[in-house]
Amino acid sequence: MNHEQQMLKDIGIVGFTVVELALYLDTHPHDRSAMEYFNHYNRIKTQMEKEFSRTHFPLTLSMVECGKDWSWGEAPLPWEGVCD
Amino acid sequence: MQDYKFDEYPDKFPVAMAYVPWQHFNGIYDDLEKAFYAGTIFPELNKPFTGRRCTS
Amino acid sequence: MWNYEKRLQFPVNIKKPDAKLAQAIISQYGGPDGEMGASMRYLSQRYATPYKEVAGLLTDIGTEELAHLEMVAAIIYQLTRNLSMDEIEKSGFDKYYVDHTLGIWPQAAGGVPFNANQFQSKGDIITDLTEDMAAEQKARTTYDNILRLVQDNPDVSAPIKFLRAREIVHFQRFGEALRITQDHLDAKNFYAFNPGFDTNGKGQKK
């Protein structure tokens, strides 16, 4: 697994954790422990996405910074998969 | 939300209604990668499928 | 409104095409208990919800189901790409291919096209949440059935196991939303009125 694939996998894991905590907090909106976990992992996810977008390709529109080309269009299509 | 034993408190859990027990926060998996592959960060919600077809 | 993250929620990397398997798995794309029905159901029900936390949950789960819809499409796409005409003919996939080539089109495994009859949006919060709990169980059973078909196929079983686990978590959340709803109402008679539509005749609204 190359560096890009590894980073994408880590973002997937942290992103999933954030979504799981968000659904839990939707029905437990006063749970302080869950909120602390959410804040912690959400911060990590944002940081990782920024770093990934800088070194590989932007994962969201808000991470796009046009340099030479329209980088949003350069990202691989998510459904192609990787065969290694 | 407090949770009670359903049959001990019939006025809180009257008949003719569905009740799912309330989940309380008991921590999450330490290994988040394992949690990712399991499909949940909560150990108490991890219910894998182990069924195998059998015919007699 | 919706944003898009250019990644699947869980990776799909399938090395070996299998047109027969694709025909079964397509039910989770456009079938009666599939992800298109799930997302449309929750995203439609949220408007008439009288309680903000429940509307929030329906929005968030509905959004996650769209990501699952994308994963199922990726699975079908990877199972059917590079198929030879011989494989198409021999697998029975020819019936789908003739109308769609290798395009992804929402239908059930049996061929019934996706349609709004596959879900309800009843405008009654107790009814809608009960339907949602049933929907998650139906989806889980469908994934159980798919898992029996892919026991020796880890490329396919990994994302399917993930999708199945999500249904169980969603069931728990909808169950909690129903408990929250019950707390707003009078336990002596939860069905006295529709809190999204009536007052209860005693001036109570929700």
mmCIF file of N, CA and C in Angstrom, chain B residues 1-4 6 11-23 36-42 45 47-49 51-53, chain C residues 9-11 126 133 144 147-148 151 158 161-162 164-166 168-169 171-173 175-180 182-183 187-188 190-191:
data_model
loop_
_atom_site.group_PDB
_atom_site.id
_atom_site.type_symbol
_atom_site.label_atom_id
_atom_site.label_comp_id
_atom_site.label_asym_id
_atom_site.label_seq_id
_atom_site.Cartn_x
_atom_site.Cartn_y
_atom_site.Cartn_z
ATOM 1 N N MET B 1 -30.960 9.470 29.658
ATOM 2 C CA MET B 1 -32.274 8.857 29.924
ATOM 3 C C MET B 1 -32.078 7.641 30.824
ATOM 4 N N GLN B 2 -32.860 7.563 31.877
ATOM 5 C CA GLN B 2 -32.775 6.418 32.769
ATOM 6 C C GLN B 2 -33.331 5.187 32.078
ATOM 7 N N ASP B 3 -32.826 4.024 32.440
ATOM 8 C CA ASP B 3 -33.426 2.819 31.868
ATOM 9 C C ASP B 3 -33.954 1.944 32.986
ATOM 10 N N TYR B 4 -35.086 1.345 32.753
ATOM 11 C CA TYR B 4 -35.732 0.527 33.781
ATOM 12 C C TYR B 4 -35.952 -0.871 33.230
ATOM 13 N N PHE B 6 -38.376 -3.340 32.032
ATOM 14 C CA PHE B 6 -39.669 -3.038 31.446
ATOM 15 C C PHE B 6 -40.847 -3.515 32.303
ATOM 16 N N ASP B 11 -46.237 1.431 34.117
ATOM 17 C CA ASP B 11 -46.746 2.754 33.711
ATOM 18 C C ASP B 11 -45.743 3.481 32.845
ATOM 19 N N LYS B 12 -44.434 3.164 33.016
ATOM 20 C CA LYS B 12 -43.457 3.830 32.151
ATOM 21 C C LYS B 12 -43.374 3.108 30.806
ATOM 22 N N PHE B 13 -43.673 1.814 30.795
ATOM 23 C CA PHE B 13 -43.605 1.013 29.562
ATOM 24 C C PHE B 13 -44.940 0.304 29.339
ATOM 25 N N PRO B 14 -45.967 1.077 29.017
ATOM 26 C CA PRO B 14 -47.281 0.445 28.799
ATOM 27 C C PRO B 14 -47.261 -0.467 27.584
ATOM 28 N N VAL B 15 -48.264 -1.356 27.549
ATOM 29 C CA VAL B 15 -48.355 -2.286 26.415
ATOM 30 C C VAL B 15 -48.730 -1.512 25.152
ATOM 31 N N ALA B 16 -48.679 -2.210 24.037
ATOM 32 C CA ALA B 16 -49.042 -1.683 22.718
ATOM 33 C C ALA B 16 -48.070 -0.618 22.228
ATOM 34 N N MET B 17 -46.799 -0.806 22.567
ATOM 35 C CA MET B 17 -45.764 0.116 22.075
ATOM 36 C C MET B 17 -44.443 -0.640 22.026
ATOM 37 N N ALA B 18 -43.540 -0.212 21.145
ATOM 38 C CA ALA B 18 -42.233 -0.866 21.033
ATOM 39 C C ALA B 18 -41.184 -0.073 21.810
ATOM 40 N N TYR B 19 -40.285 -0.792 22.505
ATOM 41 C CA TYR B 19 -39.232 -0.134 23.289
ATOM 42 C C TYR B 19 -37.887 -0.781 22.994
ATOM 43 N N VAL B 20 -36.925 0.039 22.562
ATOM 44 C CA VAL B 20 -35.562 -0.452 22.373
ATOM 45 C C VAL B 20 -34.751 0.040 23.572
ATOM 46 N N PRO B 21 -33.972 -0.837 24.231
ATOM 47 C CA PRO B 21 -33.200 -0.381 25.385
ATOM 48 C C PRO B 21 -32.253 0.756 25.014
ATOM 49 N N TRP B 22 -32.096 1.649 25.959
ATOM 50 C CA TRP B 22 -31.258 2.824 25.753
ATOM 51 C C TRP B 22 -29.780 2.441 25.801
ATOM 52 N N GLN B 23 -28.982 2.894 24.824
ATOM 53 C CA GLN B 23 -27.555 2.618 24.879
ATOM 54 C C GLN B 23 -26.863 3.665 25.752
ATOM 55 N N PHE B 36 -13.556 -0.135 12.431
ATOM 56 C CA PHE B 36 -13.916 0.191 11.043
ATOM 57 C C PHE B 36 -14.322 -1.069 10.294
ATOM 58 N N TYR B 37 -13.526 -2.120 10.387
ATOM 59 C CA TYR B 37 -13.842 -3.365 9.678
ATOM 60 C C TYR B 37 -15.050 -4.067 10.280
ATOM 61 N N ALA B 38 -15.281 -3.859 11.583
ATOM 62 C CA ALA B 38 -16.466 -4.451 12.216
ATOM 63 C C ALA B 38 -17.733 -3.669 11.869
ATOM 64 N N GLY B 39 -17.564 -2.392 11.496
ATOM 65 C CA GLY B 39 -18.719 -1.573 11.116
ATOM 66 C C GLY B 39 -19.336 -0.783 12.260
ATOM 67 N N THR B 40 -18.672 -0.768 13.441
ATOM 68 C CA THR B 40 -19.153 0.055 14.548
ATOM 69 C C THR B 40 -18.005 0.329 15.525
ATOM 70 N N ILE B 41 -18.031 1.498 16.194
ATOM 71 C CA ILE B 41 -17.014 1.781 17.216
ATOM 72 C C ILE B 41 -17.457 1.286 18.597
ATOM 73 N N PHE B 42 -18.707 0.811 18.685
ATOM 74 C CA PHE B 42 -19.263 0.387 19.973
ATOM 75 C C PHE B 42 -19.272 -1.138 20.078
ATOM 76 N N LEU B 45 -22.588 -3.021 20.051
ATOM 77 C CA LEU B 45 -23.398 -3.042 18.826
ATOM 78 C C LEU B 45 -22.793 -3.952 17.751
ATOM 79 N N LYS B 47 -22.526 -7.228 16.200
ATOM 80 C CA LYS B 47 -23.264 -8.506 16.197
ATOM 81 C C LYS B 47 -23.020 -9.230 14.871
ATOM 82 N N PRO B 48 -21.883 -9.926 14.751
ATOM 83 C CA PRO B 48 -21.544 -10.534 13.455
ATOM 84 C C PRO B 48 -22.481 -11.666 13.043
ATOM 85 N N PHE B 49 -22.521 -11.941 11.755
ATOM 86 C CA PHE B 49 -23.343 -13.015 11.198
ATOM 87 C C PHE B 49 -22.488 -14.267 11.053
ATOM 88 N N GLY B 51 -24.184 -17.394 10.421
ATOM 89 C CA GLY B 51 -25.113 -18.420 9.951
ATOM 90 C C GLY B 51 -24.557 -19.227 8.790
ATOM 91 N N ARG B 52 -24.912 -20.497 8.758
ATOM 92 C CA ARG B 52 -24.560 -21.354 7.625
ATOM 93 C C ARG B 52 -25.788 -22.165 7.265
ATOM 94 N N ARG B 53 -26.085 -22.248 6.001
ATOM 95 C CA ARG B 53 -27.236 -23.003 5.546
ATOM 96 C C ARG B 53 -27.049 -24.470 5.877
ATOM 97 N N GLN C 9 -17.189 5.506 1.762
ATOM 98 C CA GLN C 9 -17.149 5.428 3.222
ATOM 99 C C GLN C 9 -16.299 4.226 3.667
ATOM 100 N N PHE C 10 -16.363 3.126 2.879
ATOM 101 C CA PHE C 10 -15.570 1.923 3.170
ATOM 102 C C PHE C 10 -15.042 1.435 1.831
ATOM 103 N N PRO C 11 -13.771 1.009 1.751
ATOM 104 C CA PRO C 11 -13.187 0.699 0.440
ATOM 105 C C PRO C 11 -13.833 -0.498 -0.250
ATOM 106 N N ILE C 126 -44.599 8.136 15.208
ATOM 107 C CA ILE C 126 -44.491 6.778 15.758
ATOM 108 C C ILE C 126 -44.496 5.771 14.611
ATOM 109 N N MET C 133 -37.401 1.178 11.807
ATOM 110 C CA MET C 133 -36.800 0.048 12.513
ATOM 111 C C MET C 133 -36.979 -1.231 11.693
ATOM 112 N N ASP C 144 -27.442 -10.504 5.255
ATOM 113 C CA ASP C 144 -27.188 -11.882 5.707
ATOM 114 C C ASP C 144 -27.258 -12.818 4.497
ATOM 115 N N LEU C 147 -24.278 -12.414 2.333
ATOM 116 C CA LEU C 147 -23.062 -12.974 2.947
ATOM 117 C C LEU C 147 -22.967 -14.474 2.727
ATOM 118 N N ARG C 148 -24.125 -15.175 2.729
ATOM 119 C CA ARG C 148 -24.082 -16.618 2.465
ATOM 120 C C ARG C 148 -23.572 -16.912 1.068
ATOM 121 N N GLN C 151 -19.149 -16.247 1.016
ATOM 122 C CA GLN C 151 -18.331 -16.698 2.144
ATOM 123 C C GLN C 151 -16.850 -16.780 1.811
ATOM 124 N N ALA C 158 -16.066 -8.180 2.727
ATOM 125 C CA ALA C 158 -15.637 -7.102 3.647
ATOM 126 C C ALA C 158 -16.573 -5.888 3.589
ATOM 127 N N LYS C 161 -20.093 -6.906 4.966
ATOM 128 C CA LYS C 161 -20.143 -7.019 6.442
ATOM 129 C C LYS C 161 -20.267 -5.632 7.063
ATOM 130 N N PHE C 162 -19.540 -4.668 6.504
ATOM 131 C CA PHE C 162 -19.600 -3.292 7.004
ATOM 132 C C PHE C 162 -21.021 -2.744 6.857
ATOM 133 N N ARG C 164 -23.801 -4.322 6.541
ATOM 134 C CA ARG C 164 -24.728 -5.038 7.426
ATOM 135 C C ARG C 164 -24.640 -4.500 8.855
ATOM 136 N N ALA C 165 -23.417 -4.268 9.323
ATOM 137 C CA ALA C 165 -23.235 -3.772 10.698
ATOM 138 C C ALA C 165 -23.887 -2.399 10.861
ATOM 139 N N ARG C 166 -23.833 -1.568 9.841
ATOM 140 C CA ARG C 166 -24.441 -0.240 9.920
ATOM 141 C C ARG C 166 -25.932 -0.320 10.138
ATOM 142 N N ILE C 168 -27.592 -2.510 11.830
ATOM 143 C CA ILE C 168 -27.871 -2.821 13.238
ATOM 144 C C ILE C 168 -27.732 -1.564 14.092
ATOM 145 N N VAL C 169 -26.694 -0.775 13.815
ATOM 146 C CA VAL C 169 -26.502 0.478 14.556
ATOM 147 C C VAL C 169 -27.667 1.433 14.286
ATOM 148 N N PHE C 171 -30.688 0.676 13.499
ATOM 149 C CA PHE C 171 -31.860 0.162 14.210
ATOM 150 C C PHE C 171 -31.857 0.678 15.651
ATOM 151 N N GLN C 172 -30.709 0.601 16.293
ATOM 152 C CA GLN C 172 -30.593 1.084 17.677
ATOM 153 C C GLN C 172 -30.932 2.574 17.756
ATOM 154 N N ARG C 173 -30.435 3.367 16.827
ATOM 155 C CA ARG C 173 -30.683 4.812 16.833
ATOM 156 C C ARG C 173 -32.155 5.123 16.622
ATOM 157 N N GLY C 175 -34.592 3.188 17.342
ATOM 158 C CA GLY C 175 -35.247 2.765 18.573
ATOM 159 C C GLY C 175 -35.140 3.845 19.642
ATOM 160 N N GLU C 176 -33.966 4.469 19.721
ATOM 161 C CA GLU C 176 -33.782 5.553 20.694
ATOM 162 C C GLU C 176 -34.635 6.760 20.321
ATOM 163 N N ALA C 177 -34.755 7.044 19.026
ATOM 164 C CA ALA C 177 -35.600 8.150 18.579
ATOM 165 C C ALA C 177 -37.056 7.898 18.985
ATOM 166 N N LEU C 178 -37.478 6.644 18.930
ATOM 167 C CA LEU C 178 -38.839 6.296 19.348
ATOM 168 C C LEU C 178 -38.999 6.487 20.853
ATOM 169 N N ARG C 179 -37.956 6.165 21.625
ATOM 170 C CA ARG C 179 -38.000 6.393 23.082
ATOM 171 C C ARG C 179 -38.105 7.892 23.366
ATOM 172 N N ILE C 180 -37.363 8.695 22.618
ATOM 173 C CA ILE C 180 -37.415 10.156 22.778
ATOM 174 C C ILE C 180 -38.826 10.652 22.470
ATOM 175 N N GLN C 182 -41.610 8.925 22.720
ATOM 176 C CA GLN C 182 -42.498 8.501 23.807
ATOM 177 C C GLN C 182 -42.422 9.460 24.981
ATOM 178 N N ASP C 183 -41.218 9.963 25.260
ATOM 179 C CA ASP C 183 -41.037 10.895 26.368
ATOM 180 C C ASP C 183 -41.819 12.192 26.175
ATOM 181 N N ALA C 187 -47.832 8.581 28.412
ATOM 182 C CA ALA C 187 -47.731 7.121 28.412
ATOM 183 C C ALA C 187 -49.094 6.460 28.591
ATOM 184 N N LYS C 188 -50.058 7.175 29.104
ATOM 185 C CA LYS C 188 -51.388 6.557 29.262
ATOM 186 C C LYS C 188 -52.014 6.264 27.903
ATOM 187 N N PHE C 190 -50.282 6.749 23.992
ATOM 188 C CA PHE C 190 -49.359 7.323 23.013
ATOM 189 C C PHE C 190 -50.066 7.683 21.711
ATOM 190 N N TYR C 191 -51.243 7.080 21.499
ATOM 191 C CA TYR C 191 -51.892 7.231 20.185
ATOM 192 C C TYR C 191 -53.056 8.204 20.212
#
